[in-house]
Amino acid sequence: MVLKSLTGNYAVALAVKMARVDVVAAYPITPQTTIVEKLAEYIDGGELDAIMIRVESEHSALAAAYGSALAGARAFTATSSHGLLYMYEWVNWVSRARVPLVMAIVTRTIGPPWNIWTDHSDYYEQRDTGWIQGFAMDSQEVFDMTLQAFKISEDPRVYLPVMIGLDAFILSHTSMPVEVPEQELVDEWLGARTQGFIIDGSEALIHGALSSPEYTEEFIKDMGKAMEEAVEVIREVDYSFGRTFGRSYGGLVELYKCSDAKYHLVLMGAWAGDAMEAVDTLREQGYSIGVVRVRYTRPFPGEELYKALSSSKGVIVVERGVSFGSMGPMFLDIAGNMLKYSRKLPYMRNVIAGVGGVNVTYKDFEYIAKETIDYIESGEEPSVMTWYHARRSK
Amino acid sequence: MSSTPTLPRDMRNTVLPGHAACHGCPIPMGLKVVGAVFGDKVILVVPACCTSVVLGMHPGTAFNGSVIHVAFASAAAVASGISAGLFKRGVRGVQVVAWAGDGGTADIGMASLSGAAERNDDFIYVMYDNEAYMNTGIQRSSATPAGAWTTTTPLGKKESKKDVTKILIAHGVPYVATASIAYPHDFYNKLKKAAGIRGFKFIYLHAPCPVGWRFDPSLTVKVAKLAVETGMIILYEYYDGKIHISGPSRPLLDKSRRRPLIEYLKFQGRFHGISEGELRNLESYVDSSWEWVKKFMQ
């Protein structure tokens, strides 16, 4: 094991290299670029024995990655925002084809107006595509999650593609120390690629042909089942990763100071670290609060969240994205999924913040938490959904 | 392309009985030649097009080889990926063939086609050209010739046909050719030659559609032949920086040996009622195509 200082993007690239991918197909977009630049360096420098397909668009990036994965190669691509939206047809195609593949999403605001800073709209918009979706908090987790993504995607119970989210600039371009394991250990833990079927001419196979509604429904239902199975696979992979490399994250959800907490901040991504810092300060001030950090949004960790939140006095879901005309996508997921376990939900508040890349710090989390808790403690309930608008509130 | 080889007998084993093509469809004719060259050692990459339907419905299939059906714009990109994946894994002796219609090539697939050509990725791209969106019901594409009726050009297409072959020549790829379903030996030889070249190979395949062009299904080969004999479609290869004219078209370098264009048009309902002006327009399109070819033969 060595300690390296890596940006989030370089952590992705290093993990992809250590997973010994065979084919990288990518198209540049800010702020994803340094991932593919680094991979090109690895490949041209002879450090990674892979083929790089420098495609003419994101639509082709995922199509080419898909082709190589279908032919039995371990494949990878990465994109952001408009690039992700441009490849949207293929995002759906790959998952429905049940082909293991990994893609990094450096989350970035969607235009107009042009804006390269982080919010989670691009990532959220993929939630019905059938991809497994994970979101990292720091460079170490980016590295670990990317390696784990290959293992999860290639598990015979799953055979679905996996996308890993990381925040633009806050993570993608900020250096942090990362523990990098030995290559041999990675090889041994990850193993050779497995997939449901390979099209390489060794036998005549037809994929994606015209199909009846009945067969199609069966394929789609199977995808749903694989997604359900993925819950256990993600937990297992997190556990075995911990046993091999010494780091576990608690499965699909990480709990921070939650064991005795009465109130809970729920969120995902880099700013979860700021929320944890806010919780430390709030605890010093006597507030009983913890952070529930969502690591995977597909499959959605309903069971974990029910266990963590069912007896909460107040759940504050803070999100960098909104479903227009409705609420925050994660808030809706939490509410819906908790209903699977109980008809009675705790008090829940949805705060939309940091949209368009507006900087949200630990002080903002302190404010949001205090405001909510003070309301509830005084017997009042604040409105269920609010925008925490930096420009107007400061 | 002067010699006439015997096509292997097993060409009938590639496209199996029971396919879903319309009567007189040129697609099985073309695919049989692909099968004659590669047997089952072929991976077809098929975007949305008539072939998506022709090859039959899950769990059955009418193609005795591997087929990957892909999203409309992506035949070339997926073929690039397959080719890279096979190469990386050390799989040899399997030919990747992107098999796309004119819509999937000249229109929505143009960017990914151009990308793969520019990268010189190693596979054969066949554009079978039935000159409109036939699968969705005869809507015009950029490869529809001027004057032709389609459901979206009820008064006839105003613009000239986009010549994709020229565009591919401009990419500087190692092999570009035109072929016709009326000349299977010629198409066979071109596929064979393409298979022996590393890098990007493009073959244009003229494929008259009885349904969309409004002619009797028994006349497909005759119409395809007339397209060549009138000079509307010119069969040639481009490699080593030059056009090499193919056997069936060679005599037609002499304009007097070309049949009058009207002989090709008159069988096709889509050209019924074209004006004198539109006919002249098509004739000058043919002439300029030949002038262009001649220039590149030097």
mmCIF file of C-alpha atoms in Angstrom, chain A residues 20-23 49-51 53-57 59-61 63-73 86 89-90 93 198-213 215 219, chain B residues 40-43 52-53 56-61 63-74 77-89 91 94 111-116 118-119 121:
data_model
loop_
_atom_site.group_PDB
_atom_site.id
_atom_site.type_symbol
_atom_site.label_atom_id
_atom_site.label_comp_id
_atom_site.label_asym_id
_atom_site.label_seq_id
_atom_site.Cartn_x
_atom_site.Cartn_y
_atom_site.Cartn_z
ATOM 1 C CA ARG A 20 -6.948 -3.581 -15.986
ATOM 2 C CA VAL A 21 -9.637 -2.408 -18.367
ATOM 3 C CA ASP A 22 -9.248 -3.567 -21.966
ATOM 4 C CA VAL A 23 -11.002 -0.724 -23.756
ATOM 5 C CA ASP A 49 -2.423 -2.497 -21.834
ATOM 6 C CA ALA A 50 -5.699 -1.223 -23.276
ATOM 7 C CA ILE A 51 -7.170 0.203 -26.451
ATOM 8 C CA ILE A 53 -11.199 4.668 -28.827
ATOM 9 C CA ARG A 54 -11.185 8.445 -29.158
ATOM 10 C CA VAL A 55 -14.729 8.814 -30.408
ATOM 11 C CA GLU A 56 -16.456 11.787 -32.003
ATOM 12 C CA SER A 57 -19.283 12.095 -29.446
ATOM 13 C CA HIS A 59 -23.305 8.899 -27.967
ATOM 14 C CA SER A 60 -20.554 6.950 -29.697
ATOM 15 C CA ALA A 61 -18.444 6.758 -26.523
ATOM 16 C CA ALA A 63 -21.848 2.736 -27.987
ATOM 17 C CA ALA A 64 -18.201 1.816 -28.562
ATOM 18 C CA ALA A 65 -17.651 0.883 -24.911
ATOM 19 C CA TYR A 66 -20.754 -1.285 -25.198
ATOM 20 C CA GLY A 67 -19.470 -2.987 -28.352
ATOM 21 C CA SER A 68 -16.183 -3.885 -26.730
ATOM 22 C CA ALA A 69 -17.903 -5.074 -23.544
ATOM 23 C CA LEU A 70 -20.205 -7.261 -25.623
ATOM 24 C CA ALA A 71 -17.088 -8.737 -27.254
ATOM 25 C CA GLY A 72 -15.810 -9.714 -23.801
ATOM 26 C CA ALA A 73 -13.600 -6.764 -22.950
ATOM 27 C CA TYR A 86 -26.202 13.281 -25.292
ATOM 28 C CA GLU A 89 -30.188 6.675 -25.550
ATOM 29 C CA TRP A 90 -27.169 4.476 -24.974
ATOM 30 C CA TRP A 93 -29.528 0.548 -24.174
ATOM 31 C CA ILE A 198 -20.055 -12.801 -25.234
ATOM 32 C CA ILE A 199 -20.430 -12.066 -28.923
ATOM 33 C CA ASP A 200 -17.092 -12.940 -30.466
ATOM 34 C CA GLY A 201 -18.006 -15.265 -33.320
ATOM 35 C CA SER A 202 -17.307 -18.448 -31.356
ATOM 36 C CA GLU A 203 -21.009 -19.226 -31.648
ATOM 37 C CA ALA A 204 -23.784 -17.574 -33.602
ATOM 38 C CA LEU A 205 -25.611 -15.231 -31.213
ATOM 39 C CA ILE A 206 -28.278 -12.669 -31.954
ATOM 40 C CA HIS A 207 -28.689 -9.792 -29.525
ATOM 41 C CA GLY A 208 -31.411 -7.194 -29.351
ATOM 42 C CA ALA A 209 -33.706 -8.607 -32.045
ATOM 43 C CA LEU A 210 -37.334 -7.678 -32.419
ATOM 44 C CA SER A 211 -39.311 -9.192 -29.560
ATOM 45 C CA SER A 212 -42.910 -9.675 -28.480
ATOM 46 C CA PRO A 213 -44.374 -7.648 -25.604
ATOM 47 C CA TYR A 215 -40.702 -11.541 -23.893
ATOM 48 C CA PHE A 219 -36.473 -9.080 -19.813
ATOM 49 C CA ASP B 40 -20.905 -17.859 -39.714
ATOM 50 C CA LYS B 41 -17.594 -16.123 -38.896
ATOM 51 C CA VAL B 42 -19.274 -12.771 -39.094
ATOM 52 C CA ILE B 43 -20.687 -10.345 -36.555
ATOM 53 C CA SER B 52 -33.909 -5.263 -37.898
ATOM 54 C CA VAL B 53 -37.226 -6.724 -39.003
ATOM 55 C CA GLY B 56 -36.956 -12.200 -37.643
ATOM 56 C CA MET B 57 -38.385 -12.132 -34.186
ATOM 57 C CA HIS B 58 -36.996 -13.417 -30.897
ATOM 58 C CA PRO B 59 -36.566 -16.289 -30.096
ATOM 59 C CA GLY B 60 -36.252 -17.179 -33.785
ATOM 60 C CA THR B 61 -33.736 -15.815 -36.253
ATOM 61 C CA PHE B 63 -29.467 -15.298 -39.871
ATOM 62 C CA ASN B 64 -26.957 -18.033 -39.306
ATOM 63 C CA GLY B 65 -24.247 -15.860 -37.789
ATOM 64 C CA SER B 66 -23.987 -13.310 -34.990
ATOM 65 C CA VAL B 67 -26.044 -10.144 -35.079
ATOM 66 C CA ILE B 68 -26.005 -7.189 -32.722
ATOM 67 C CA HIS B 69 -28.983 -4.913 -33.103
ATOM 68 C CA VAL B 70 -28.108 -1.403 -32.001
ATOM 69 C CA ALA B 71 -29.541 2.087 -31.661
ATOM 70 C CA PHE B 72 -30.047 3.984 -34.907
ATOM 71 C CA ALA B 73 -27.050 6.334 -34.984
ATOM 72 C CA SER B 74 -24.503 3.877 -33.706
ATOM 73 C CA ALA B 77 -19.421 3.147 -33.108
ATOM 74 C CA VAL B 78 -20.518 -0.280 -31.869
ATOM 75 C CA ALA B 79 -18.570 -1.956 -34.672
ATOM 76 C CA SER B 80 -15.489 0.012 -33.557
ATOM 77 C CA GLY B 81 -16.013 -1.253 -30.035
ATOM 78 C CA ILE B 82 -16.541 -4.877 -31.069
ATOM 79 C CA SER B 83 -13.488 -4.752 -33.283
ATOM 80 C CA ALA B 84 -11.357 -3.298 -30.464
ATOM 81 C CA GLY B 85 -12.702 -5.822 -27.938
ATOM 82 C CA LEU B 86 -11.978 -8.775 -30.218
ATOM 83 C CA PHE B 87 -8.507 -7.472 -31.048
ATOM 84 C CA LYS B 88 -7.653 -6.928 -27.393
ATOM 85 C CA ARG B 89 -8.823 -10.433 -26.530
ATOM 86 C CA VAL B 91 -9.820 -13.166 -31.287
ATOM 87 C CA VAL B 94 -14.087 -13.113 -37.280
ATOM 88 C CA ALA B 111 -21.249 11.345 -37.344
ATOM 89 C CA SER B 112 -20.399 7.932 -35.940
ATOM 90 C CA LEU B 113 -19.555 6.648 -39.430
ATOM 91 C CA SER B 114 -17.247 9.592 -40.030
ATOM 92 C CA GLY B 115 -15.641 9.086 -36.616
ATOM 93 C CA ALA B 116 -14.916 5.414 -37.218
ATOM 94 C CA GLU B 118 -11.314 8.915 -39.467
ATOM 95 C CA ARG B 119 -9.944 6.585 -36.767
ATOM 96 C CA ASP B 121 -11.098 1.346 -37.148
#
